[in-house]
Coordinates of C-alpha atoms in Angstrom, one line a residue:
Chain W
X1 CA 111.0 173.4 80.2
X2 CA 112.0 171.2 77.7
X3 CA 115.4 171.9 75.6
X4 CA 114.4 172.5 71.7
X5 CA 117.5 171.5 70.9
X6 CA 119.1 168.0 71.5
X7 CA 122.5 166.6 71.5
X8 CA 123.7 163.1 71.4
X9 CA 125.5 160.5 70.4
X10 CA 124.0 158.2 67.6
X11 CA 123.1 154.9 67.0
X12 CA 122.5 154.2 63.2
X13 CA 120.6 151.2 63.0
X14 CA 121.7 149.0 60.0
X15 CA 121.5 145.6 59.2
X16 CA 125.0 143.7 60.0
X17 CA 125.2 142.2 56.4
X18 CA 124.2 145.1 54.1
X19 CA 125.6 147.8 56.4
X20 CA 122.5 149.7 55.4
X21 CA 119.5 151.3 57.6
X22 CA 117.0 148.2 58.6
X23 CA 113.5 149.2 57.1
X24 CA 109.8 148.0 58.4
X25 CA 111.1 147.7 61.8
X26 CA 108.1 146.2 63.3
X27 CA 106.8 146.5 67.0
X28 CA 107.7 142.7 67.6
X29 CA 111.2 143.4 66.8
X30 CA 111.3 146.7 69.3
X31 CA 109.4 145.0 72.0
X32 CA 108.4 141.2 71.7
X33 CA 104.9 140.1 72.5
X34 CA 106.3 137.7 75.2
X35 CA 107.0 140.7 77.6
X36 CA 103.8 142.8 77.3
X37 CA 102.7 141.5 81.1
X38 CA 105.4 144.3 82.1
X39 CA 103.8 147.5 83.1
X40 CA 106.9 149.6 84.9
X41 CA 108.7 151.5 82.3
X42 CA 112.3 150.7 84.3
X43 CA 111.7 147.6 83.7
X44 CA 110.9 147.8 79.7
X45 CA 114.4 148.9 78.6
X46 CA 116.0 145.7 79.0
X47 CA 113.8 144.3 76.5
X48 CA 114.2 147.2 73.4
X49 CA 115.5 145.6 70.3
X50 CA 115.5 142.2 71.8
X51 CA 114.1 140.9 68.7
X52 CA 116.0 142.3 66.2
X53 CA 118.7 140.7 64.4
X54 CA 122.4 142.2 65.5
X55 CA 120.9 144.6 67.5
X56 CA 120.1 142.3 70.8
X57 CA 122.6 144.2 73.3
X58 CA 121.3 146.9 72.5
X59 CA 120.2 147.8 76.2
X60 CA 123.8 147.0 77.3
X61 CA 125.3 149.3 74.9
X62 CA 122.9 152.3 74.9
X63 CA 123.4 155.3 77.4
X64 CA 121.4 158.0 78.7
X65 CA 120.6 160.9 76.3
X66 CA 121.4 158.6 72.8
X67 CA 119.9 159.2 69.7
X68 CA 118.7 156.5 67.6
X69 CA 118.3 156.4 63.8
X70 CA 116.1 154.4 61.7
X71 CA 114.9 153.5 58.4
X72 CA 111.6 154.0 57.0
X73 CA 108.0 152.9 58.3
X74 CA 109.4 152.2 61.7
X75 CA 107.1 150.7 64.7
X76 CA 104.8 149.1 62.1
X77 CA 102.6 146.9 63.6
X78 CA 100.9 146.5 66.9
X79 CA 99.8 149.3 69.1
X80 CA 101.4 148.4 72.0
X81 CA 102.9 151.5 73.8
X82 CA 105.8 149.3 75.6
X83 CA 107.6 149.9 71.8
X84 CA 107.7 153.4 72.7
X85 CA 108.6 153.3 76.4
X86 CA 111.1 150.9 76.5
X87 CA 113.3 153.7 74.9
X88 CA 112.7 156.3 77.5
X89 CA 113.6 153.8 79.7
X90 CA 117.0 153.2 78.3
X91 CA 117.5 157.2 78.6
X92 CA 117.1 157.6 74.8
X93 CA 116.2 161.0 74.0
X94 CA 115.0 161.3 70.5
X95 CA 114.5 158.4 67.3
X96 CA 114.9 159.7 63.6
X97 CA 113.4 157.7 60.9
X98 CA 113.1 158.0 57.7
X99 CA 109.1 157.7 58.3
X100 CA 107.2 156.2 61.1
X101 CA 104.1 153.5 61.5
X102 CA 100.6 155.6 62.2
X103 CA 100.3 154.2 65.8
X104 CA 103.7 154.3 66.8
X105 CA 103.9 157.8 65.8
X106 CA 100.9 158.8 67.6
X107 CA 102.2 156.7 71.1
X108 CA 105.1 158.5 70.8
X109 CA 104.0 162.0 70.5
X110 CA 101.2 161.1 73.2
X111 CA 104.1 159.9 75.5
X112 CA 106.0 163.4 74.9
X113 CA 108.6 161.1 73.2
X114 CA 110.1 163.5 70.5
X115 CA 110.6 161.5 67.2
X116 CA 111.6 162.9 64.0
X117 CA 110.8 162.2 60.7
X118 CA 114.0 162.2 58.1
X119 CA 112.9 161.9 54.7
X120 CA 116.6 162.0 53.6
X121 CA 118.1 159.3 56.2
X122 CA 119.6 157.5 53.6
X123 CA 121.9 160.4 52.4
X124 CA 122.4 161.5 56.0
X125 CA 126.7 161.4 56.6
X126 CA 126.5 159.9 60.1
X127 CA 127.5 156.6 61.5
X128 CA 127.2 155.4 65.4
X129 CA 129.1 156.7 67.8
X130 CA 129.1 160.1 65.7
X131 CA 127.8 163.4 68.2
X132 CA 125.0 165.3 66.7
X133 CA 123.1 168.2 67.7
X134 CA 119.0 168.6 66.5
X135 CA 116.8 171.2 66.6
X136 CA 113.6 170.0 66.9
X137 CA 112.0 172.8 66.1
X138 CA 113.3 173.9 63.0
X139 CA 114.5 170.0 61.7
X140 CA 117.9 171.2 61.4
X141 CA 120.8 168.2 61.9
X142 CA 124.5 168.9 62.4
X143 CA 127.2 166.0 63.0
X144 CA 129.2 167.7 65.5
X145 CA 131.9 165.2 64.9
X146 CA 132.7 165.4 61.3
X147 CA 131.4 169.3 61.7
X148 CA 129.0 168.9 58.8
X149 CA 125.5 170.1 58.2
X150 CA 123.0 167.1 57.3
X151 CA 119.8 167.6 55.7
X152 CA 116.8 168.9 57.4
X153 CA 114.8 166.7 59.1
X154 CA 110.4 167.6 59.0
X155 CA 110.4 170.1 61.9
X156 CA 108.2 169.3 64.8
X157 CA 104.6 170.5 64.5
X158 CA 102.9 173.0 67.0
X159 CA 100.9 170.1 68.1
X160 CA 104.0 167.9 68.9
X161 CA 106.1 170.6 70.4
X162 CA 102.8 171.5 72.5
X163 CA 102.6 167.8 74.1
X164 CA 106.6 167.8 74.5
X165 CA 106.7 170.5 75.7
X166 CA 104.4 170.0 78.3
X167 CA 105.3 166.7 79.2
X168 CA 102.5 164.4 77.5
X169 CA 99.0 164.2 76.5
X170 CA 97.7 164.4 80.2
X171 CA 99.9 167.0 81.0
X172 CA 99.2 168.9 78.1
X173 CA 95.5 168.4 79.2
X174 CA 96.0 170.0 82.4
X175 CA 97.9 173.0 80.9
X176 CA 94.7 173.8 79.3
X177 CA 92.9 173.8 82.2
Chain F
X1 CA 94.7 175.9 46.4
X2 CA 91.8 173.6 46.8
X3 CA 90.7 171.2 49.3
X4 CA 89.4 167.8 49.7
X5 CA 86.3 166.7 51.9
X6 CA 88.4 166.2 55.1
X7 CA 90.9 168.3 54.7
X8 CA 88.0 170.8 54.5
X9 CA 86.1 169.6 57.6
X10 CA 89.5 169.6 59.7
X11 CA 90.0 173.2 58.6
X12 CA 86.2 174.1 59.9
X13 CA 87.2 172.4 63.1
X14 CA 90.6 173.8 63.5
X15 CA 92.5 177.2 63.4
X16 CA 95.9 175.9 62.4
X17 CA 96.5 175.5 58.6
X18 CA 95.3 172.3 57.1
X19 CA 97.2 170.3 54.5
X20 CA 98.3 166.7 54.3
X21 CA 101.1 165.8 56.6
X22 CA 100.6 168.3 58.8
X23 CA 99.5 167.4 62.7
X24 CA 96.7 169.7 63.6
X25 CA 94.4 170.2 66.8
X26 CA 90.6 169.6 65.8
X27 CA 87.5 170.5 67.9
X28 CA 85.2 167.1 68.2
X29 CA 81.6 167.5 67.9
X30 CA 81.3 164.2 69.6
X31 CA 83.3 161.9 71.6
X32 CA 82.3 158.5 72.6
X33 CA 83.0 155.5 74.5
X34 CA 81.8 152.1 73.9
X35 CA 82.1 148.9 76.8
X36 CA 85.3 147.8 74.7
X37 CA 88.0 150.0 76.2
X38 CA 85.2 152.4 77.9
X39 CA 86.4 151.3 81.3
X40 CA 89.8 152.3 80.5
X41 CA 89.1 155.8 79.2
X42 CA 87.2 156.3 82.7
X43 CA 90.2 155.0 84.6
X44 CA 92.6 156.9 82.4
X45 CA 90.3 160.4 83.4
X46 CA 90.2 159.6 87.0
X47 CA 93.8 158.9 87.4
X48 CA 95.0 162.1 85.4
X49 CA 92.3 164.8 86.2
X50 CA 91.2 163.4 89.4
X51 CA 87.7 165.5 90.6
X52 CA 87.0 167.2 87.4
X53 CA 84.5 167.4 84.9
X54 CA 84.7 166.3 81.2
X55 CA 84.6 169.2 78.9
X56 CA 80.8 168.8 77.6
X57 CA 78.6 166.3 78.8
X58 CA 76.2 166.9 75.9
X59 CA 78.7 166.1 73.5
X60 CA 80.4 162.9 75.5
X61 CA 78.2 159.7 74.9
X62 CA 78.5 156.2 76.3
X63 CA 77.5 153.1 73.5
X64 CA 77.5 149.9 74.6
X65 CA 77.1 147.5 72.0
X66 CA 80.1 144.7 72.5
X67 CA 79.0 142.6 74.8
X68 CA 75.2 143.3 75.6
X69 CA 73.4 142.4 78.3
X70 CA 77.5 141.4 79.2
X71 CA 77.5 137.9 79.9
X72 CA 81.1 138.2 81.0
X73 CA 81.8 139.2 84.8
X74 CA 84.6 141.5 83.3
X75 CA 82.3 143.2 81.1
X76 CA 79.8 143.8 83.8
X77 CA 82.1 145.7 85.7
X78 CA 83.5 147.7 82.9
X79 CA 79.8 148.6 82.0
X80 CA 78.9 149.6 85.1
X81 CA 82.0 151.4 85.9
X82 CA 81.5 153.7 83.1
X83 CA 77.8 153.8 84.3
X84 CA 78.5 155.3 87.4
X85 CA 81.1 157.6 85.9
X86 CA 78.6 158.5 83.4
X87 CA 75.9 159.3 86.2
X88 CA 78.3 161.6 88.5
X89 CA 79.6 163.7 85.3
X90 CA 75.9 163.8 83.6
X91 CA 77.0 161.8 80.4
X92 CA 74.4 159.9 78.3
X93 CA 74.8 156.5 78.1
X94 CA 73.0 154.2 74.9
X95 CA 72.9 151.1 77.5
X96 CA 73.0 147.8 76.4
X97 CA 69.4 148.0 74.5
X98 CA 70.5 150.8 72.5
X99 CA 72.5 148.3 69.7
X100 CA 75.3 149.4 67.8
X101 CA 76.8 152.9 68.5
X102 CA 78.2 153.9 65.2
X103 CA 74.5 153.3 64.3
X104 CA 72.8 155.0 67.3
X105 CA 75.0 158.1 66.5
X106 CA 74.0 157.9 62.5
X107 CA 70.3 157.4 63.0
X108 CA 69.4 159.9 66.0
X109 CA 71.6 162.8 64.0
X110 CA 74.4 163.0 67.0
X111 CA 77.0 162.3 64.0
X112 CA 75.9 165.0 61.5
X113 CA 77.7 165.8 57.6
X114 CA 80.6 167.7 57.8
X115 CA 81.0 166.7 61.6
X116 CA 84.3 165.3 63.6
X117 CA 83.6 162.2 66.1
X118 CA 85.8 160.2 68.1
X119 CA 85.6 156.6 69.9
X120 CA 86.9 153.8 70.8
X121 CA 85.8 151.5 68.0
X122 CA 87.8 150.9 65.0
X123 CA 85.1 151.4 62.8
X124 CA 83.9 154.8 63.9
X125 CA 85.1 155.9 60.2
X126 CA 82.0 154.7 59.3
X127 CA 80.8 158.2 59.8
X128 CA 82.2 158.6 56.4
X129 CA 78.8 157.3 55.0
X130 CA 77.4 160.7 55.8
X131 CA 80.4 162.8 55.0
X132 CA 81.6 163.4 58.6
X133 CA 84.6 162.4 60.0
X134 CA 85.1 159.5 62.6
X135 CA 88.3 158.2 63.7
X136 CA 88.4 155.1 66.5
X137 CA 91.4 155.7 68.6
X138 CA 92.8 154.5 72.0
X139 CA 91.9 154.9 75.9
X140 CA 94.2 157.7 76.7
X141 CA 93.3 159.6 73.3
X142 CA 89.6 159.3 74.0
X143 CA 90.1 160.4 77.8
X144 CA 92.1 163.2 76.7
X145 CA 89.2 163.9 74.3
X146 CA 86.6 163.7 77.1
X147 CA 88.6 166.2 79.2
X148 CA 89.3 168.6 76.4
X149 CA 87.0 168.1 73.7
X150 CA 90.0 167.8 71.3
X151 CA 92.6 165.7 69.5
X152 CA 95.3 166.2 67.3
X153 CA 95.3 164.7 64.0
X154 CA 97.8 164.2 61.2
X155 CA 96.0 165.1 57.9
X156 CA 95.8 162.0 55.6
X157 CA 96.3 162.6 51.8
X158 CA 93.3 161.4 49.9
X159 CA 92.4 159.1 47.1
X160 CA 89.8 159.7 44.8
X161 CA 87.7 157.1 43.2
X162 CA 85.9 156.9 40.2
X163 CA 82.9 153.9 39.9
X164 CA 81.8 153.4 36.5
X165 CA 78.8 152.1 35.3
X166 CA 75.7 150.6 37.7
X167 CA 74.3 147.3 38.9
X168 CA 70.9 146.0 39.6
X169 CA 69.6 144.1 42.1
X170 CA 70.6 141.2 43.8
X171 CA 73.8 143.3 43.7
X172 CA 74.0 145.7 46.7
X173 CA 76.5 148.4 48.2
X174 CA 78.0 145.3 49.9
X175 CA 79.3 143.9 46.6
X176 CA 80.4 147.1 45.3
X177 CA 82.8 147.6 48.6
X178 CA 84.2 143.8 48.6
X179 CA 84.9 144.5 44.8
X180 CA 86.6 147.9 45.5
X181 CA 88.2 146.1 48.7
X182 CA 89.2 143.1 46.1
X183 CA 91.0 145.6 43.5
X184 CA 92.8 147.6 46.7
X185 CA 94.0 145.2 48.7
X186 CA 94.0 145.4 52.7
X187 CA 96.8 148.1 52.5
X188 CA 95.5 149.9 49.4
X189 CA 94.8 153.2 50.7
X190 CA 96.8 153.0 54.3
X191 CA 96.9 155.9 56.4
X192 CA 94.5 157.7 53.6
X193 CA 90.9 159.1 52.9
X194 CA 89.3 157.5 50.0
X195 CA 86.5 159.5 48.4
X196 CA 84.3 158.1 46.0
X197 CA 82.2 159.2 42.8
X198 CA 80.5 157.9 40.1
X199 CA 76.4 157.7 39.0
X200 CA 76.1 154.4 41.1
X201 CA 77.8 156.3 44.2
X202 CA 75.3 159.2 43.8
X203 CA 72.3 156.8 44.2
X204 CA 73.4 155.1 47.1
X205 CA 70.9 155.3 50.0
X206 CA 71.9 155.7 53.3
X207 CA 72.1 152.0 54.4
X208 CA 74.5 151.4 51.1
X209 CA 76.5 154.0 52.2
X210 CA 77.0 152.6 55.7
X211 CA 77.5 149.3 54.2
X212 CA 80.5 150.8 52.4
X213 CA 82.0 153.1 54.3
X214 CA 82.5 150.5 57.2
X215 CA 84.8 148.5 55.4
X216 CA 87.2 151.7 54.7
X217 CA 89.4 150.0 57.5
X218 CA 90.1 146.7 56.0
X219 CA 91.9 148.8 52.9
X220 CA 93.6 150.7 55.7
X221 CA 92.2 153.5 54.9
X222 CA 91.8 156.3 57.7
X223 CA 88.3 156.5 56.0
X224 CA 85.9 156.0 53.0
X225 CA 84.1 159.4 52.7
X226 CA 81.1 159.8 50.4
X227 CA 80.0 163.4 49.4
X228 CA 76.4 163.7 51.1
X229 CA 73.8 163.1 48.6
X230 CA 70.5 165.3 48.8
X231 CA 68.2 162.7 50.6
X232 CA 71.3 162.3 53.1
X233 CA 71.3 166.1 53.5
X234 CA 67.3 166.1 53.6
X235 CA 67.2 162.9 56.3
X236 CA 69.4 165.4 58.6
X237 CA 67.7 168.6 57.9
X238 CA 64.1 167.2 58.5
X239 CA 65.6 166.0 61.7
X240 CA 65.9 169.5 62.9
X241 CA 69.6 169.3 62.6
X242 CA 72.2 172.1 61.9
X243 CA 75.4 171.5 60.2
X244 CA 76.9 172.5 56.9
X245 CA 77.9 169.5 54.7
X246 CA 80.9 169.7 53.1
X247 CA 82.0 169.0 49.2
X248 CA 85.4 168.6 47.7
X249 CA 86.8 171.9 46.1
X250 CA 86.6 171.0 42.3
X251 CA 90.8 171.6 42.1
X252 CA 91.4 169.7 45.2
X253 CA 94.4 167.8 44.8
X254 CA 94.4 164.2 45.4
X255 CA 97.4 161.6 45.7
X256 CA 95.6 159.2 43.6
X257 CA 92.9 159.1 41.2
X258 CA 91.5 155.8 40.4
X259 CA 88.4 154.8 38.2
X260 CA 86.9 151.7 38.2
X261 CA 84.4 149.6 35.8
X262 CA 81.1 147.8 37.5
X263 CA 78.7 148.0 34.8
X264 CA 76.6 144.6 35.6
X265 CA 78.7 143.8 38.6
X266 CA 77.7 140.5 39.9
X267 CA 77.5 139.6 43.8
X268 CA 80.8 139.1 45.5
X269 CA 82.2 137.7 48.3
X270 CA 85.3 137.4 50.8
X271 CA 87.2 134.3 51.2
X272 CA 88.7 133.1 54.8
X273 CA 90.4 134.5 56.3
X274 CA 91.4 137.7 54.6
X275 CA 87.9 140.8 53.6
X276 CA 90.1 141.8 50.7
X277 CA 90.4 138.2 49.0
X278 CA 87.1 138.9 47.3
X279 CA 85.5 137.0 44.1
X280 CA 82.1 137.0 42.3
X281 CA 79.9 134.7 44.3
X282 CA 79.3 132.5 40.9
X283 CA 83.1 131.9 40.6
X284 CA 83.2 129.6 43.8
X285 CA 82.7 125.9 44.0
X286 CA 79.9 124.6 46.1
X287 CA 80.4 125.1 49.6
X288 CA 78.2 123.8 52.5
X289 CA 77.0 125.9 54.7
X290 CA 76.9 125.8 58.8
X291 CA 75.9 128.7 59.9
X292 CA 74.9 132.4 58.6
X293 CA 75.1 135.7 60.7
X294 CA 73.1 139.0 59.0
X295 CA 73.9 141.8 61.1
X296 CA 77.0 144.1 62.0
X297 CA 77.7 147.7 61.6
X298 CA 78.3 146.7 58.2
X299 CA 74.8 145.2 57.3
X300 CA 72.6 145.5 60.1
X301 CA 69.8 148.0 59.6
X302 CA 66.2 147.5 58.9
X303 CA 66.8 147.2 55.0
X304 CA 69.0 144.6 55.6
X305 CA 66.9 142.9 57.5
X306 CA 63.7 143.6 55.7
X307 CA 65.7 141.9 52.4
X308 CA 66.3 138.8 54.2
X309 CA 62.7 138.5 55.4
X310 CA 61.6 139.0 52.0
X311 CA 64.0 136.5 50.6
X312 CA 62.9 134.0 53.5
X313 CA 59.2 134.6 53.3
X314 CA 57.4 131.3 53.3
X315 CA 60.8 129.4 53.4
X316 CA 62.4 127.4 55.6
X317 CA 66.2 127.5 56.6
X318 CA 68.0 124.3 55.2
X319 CA 68.3 121.9 57.5
X320 CA 71.1 122.0 60.0
X321 CA 71.8 125.8 59.3
X322 CA 71.9 127.9 62.0
X323 CA 70.8 131.4 60.8
X324 CA 71.5 134.3 63.5
X325 CA 70.2 137.8 62.8
X326 CA 71.2 140.7 64.6
X327 CA 69.1 144.2 64.3
X328 CA 71.9 146.9 64.6
X329 CA 69.8 148.9 67.1
X330 CA 66.8 149.1 69.4
X331 CA 64.9 151.4 66.7
X332 CA 65.6 148.9 64.2
X333 CA 63.6 146.3 66.2
X334 CA 61.4 148.4 66.8
X335 CA 60.2 148.6 63.2
X336 CA 60.9 144.7 62.4
X337 CA 58.6 144.0 65.5
X338 CA 56.1 146.5 64.0
X339 CA 55.9 145.3 60.8
X340 CA 55.6 141.8 61.4
X341 CA 59.0 140.9 60.2
X342 CA 60.4 139.7 63.2
X343 CA 57.5 136.8 62.7
X344 CA 58.4 136.1 59.3
X345 CA 62.0 135.3 60.0
X346 CA 60.7 133.2 63.2
X347 CA 58.5 131.2 61.3
X348 CA 61.6 130.7 58.7
X349 CA 63.4 129.3 61.3
X350 CA 65.8 132.3 62.0
X351 CA 67.5 132.9 65.7
X352 CA 66.6 136.7 66.2
X353 CA 68.5 138.4 69.0
X354 CA 68.5 142.2 71.1
X355 CA 70.5 144.7 68.8
X356 CA 74.2 145.2 69.4
X357 CA 77.8 144.1 67.2
X358 CA 76.3 140.6 67.4
X359 CA 78.8 137.9 65.5
X360 CA 81.5 140.4 65.6
X361 CA 81.9 140.6 69.2
X362 CA 82.7 137.5 71.2
X363 CA 79.4 136.6 73.0
X364 CA 76.4 138.1 72.1
X365 CA 75.4 135.2 69.8
X366 CA 77.8 132.7 69.6
X367 CA 80.9 132.2 67.8
X368 CA 82.0 129.3 65.2
X369 CA 83.8 126.4 66.3
X370 CA 86.1 124.7 64.5
X371 CA 85.6 123.6 60.9
X372 CA 82.1 125.5 60.7
X373 CA 81.6 127.2 58.0
X374 CA 80.0 130.2 58.0
X375 CA 78.6 132.9 55.7
X376 CA 78.4 136.6 57.1
X377 CA 77.4 139.9 56.4
X378 CA 80.0 141.8 58.8
X379 CA 83.1 143.3 57.8
X380 CA 86.0 141.2 59.2
X381 CA 86.8 137.5 58.8
X382 CA 90.5 137.4 60.0
X383 CA 91.0 133.8 62.0
X384 CA 89.6 133.7 65.2
X385 CA 87.7 137.0 64.8
X386 CA 84.1 135.4 64.6
X387 CA 85.2 131.9 66.3
X388 CA 87.8 129.2 65.1
X389 CA 85.6 128.1 62.1
X390 CA 85.6 129.7 58.5
X391 CA 84.0 132.9 57.8
X392 CA 82.7 134.5 54.3
X393 CA 81.8 137.8 54.1
X394 CA 78.7 138.5 51.7
X395 CA 75.7 140.7 51.3
X396 CA 72.6 140.4 53.0
X397 CA 71.1 139.1 49.8
X398 CA 74.2 136.5 49.2
X399 CA 73.6 135.4 53.4
X400 CA 69.9 135.1 52.9
X401 CA 69.9 132.8 49.6
X402 CA 72.5 130.5 51.5
X403 CA 70.5 129.9 54.2
X404 CA 67.8 128.8 52.2
X405 CA 70.1 126.2 49.9
X406 CA 72.6 125.3 52.9
X407 CA 75.5 126.1 50.1
X408 CA 77.3 129.5 49.6
X409 CA 78.5 128.6 45.8
X410 CA 74.0 129.5 44.6
X411 CA 73.5 131.9 42.4
X412 CA 71.1 134.5 44.3
X413 CA 69.1 135.1 41.6
X414 CA 67.9 131.6 41.3
X415 CA 66.3 131.8 44.9
X416 CA 65.4 135.5 45.4
X417 CA 62.3 137.6 44.9
X418 CA 62.2 140.5 43.0
X419 CA 62.0 143.3 45.5

């Protein structure tokens, strides 16, 4: 059974100049179209955020179990699944964002990649390197490093939890029989 | 709390509680794949569910309409892969002769008011024309739908648009939607449903409803949903179909309520390369036309092509102008043949092809070359979509009038004959 509570180190994806969360990160900034021919997930990790100013070295810094926090409209743009899979390849276990592009959301949920919509993301007292605990079912967040509870995120929907627990959309179909 | 049309349709197809922003599982009345992406649906299905059956072959269809008959080896192979899978599974194929899948579903009554339809066509939200939920999806999603008969969907918010006033021929439903698109912009309804109301909307026939709903994608909408009129309900009842037409509750909650005044609306046109860059046709400078395309899921119905023939009858296409007409379906083609309409078009110098997506899909009836100016009745004029030329989007009336004068900036009223 996949865990309903995740713990991990946070990366807050901010603009290096303003220190503010970057909004509207599109799929070309996440995973540039120059690498679309890659089909093996293991090879996609090295290109994550490869076209996002200030974050090109993210694949070198990120580790297994990390959690990525982004601004609004994350993953807008094309329908490429690579933009979800590159994070799975790096072992990123959760993406939290103010909001997601519709197709990105669909792709992430279908592939069993946990994502949380976090309307209050701008007000959350977290910084890169903090350890956080996230309850996917309730949307509760706690900053373990500071000991503080944070404003709630939108909890997983039933559908999202069904697919996540099964593994992905196709595994869920098999579970239905 | 009251519900919008889309909320009620989804609620009728799920056990989950429907409210905007919530993701719910929905039962699908129709699951379809076309030749574009169809092969990937089959490959996904066979990879993940080897040797298994689709949930219900009677609700599952292939509709080939993009490249018909296939003129590339890749398309031919993909179509045949789908055919072999369909034979094994007992799935009906509307093959390369049938025409545009969405129109086949609308006119054969596979799609019904209040129903749910998915497929690999990004304009499948055209089903909103009859108050039906339609949605284009990727090949993984459709393979899952083939296997389970379900899909998940995030319930969208709905925008209510009321259209005040009326217009007369030669203004058509195409001009109405081009006008609305110009007001809303390419992302004006992003991720939302749009419900349309008003006297003119009530009056729209099935064909004009199809035209209007076919351009929801161009304003970013999940779907434009039009409450079914008595005429629409009768059309499907006369076929012997059973269904529950759905209307919004009086206290339905909308994210936005807009009103547009269209009294005396003039014919509109979208300039390349943006479908939402629309102006009244008579405000354009004189522009020479090289080619004309009449067809597509937006304006390829019998009514459209009859309008073209009425305008072209006894006249000749302007010298040097290539005019291509593609009926939407085989059924349309048959009626045109029977009524002598194809003869009229032939005599005026028009190329009439077999039914299908025509100018919107590479291959079927040619593309535009660099610098070529085309006037098209379709729904998209993005760079490269219909070739490397410039594509203007307009009604069948404007396109037909331009075919005769060889110029776009022609007031249709000068050349058209009254219906």
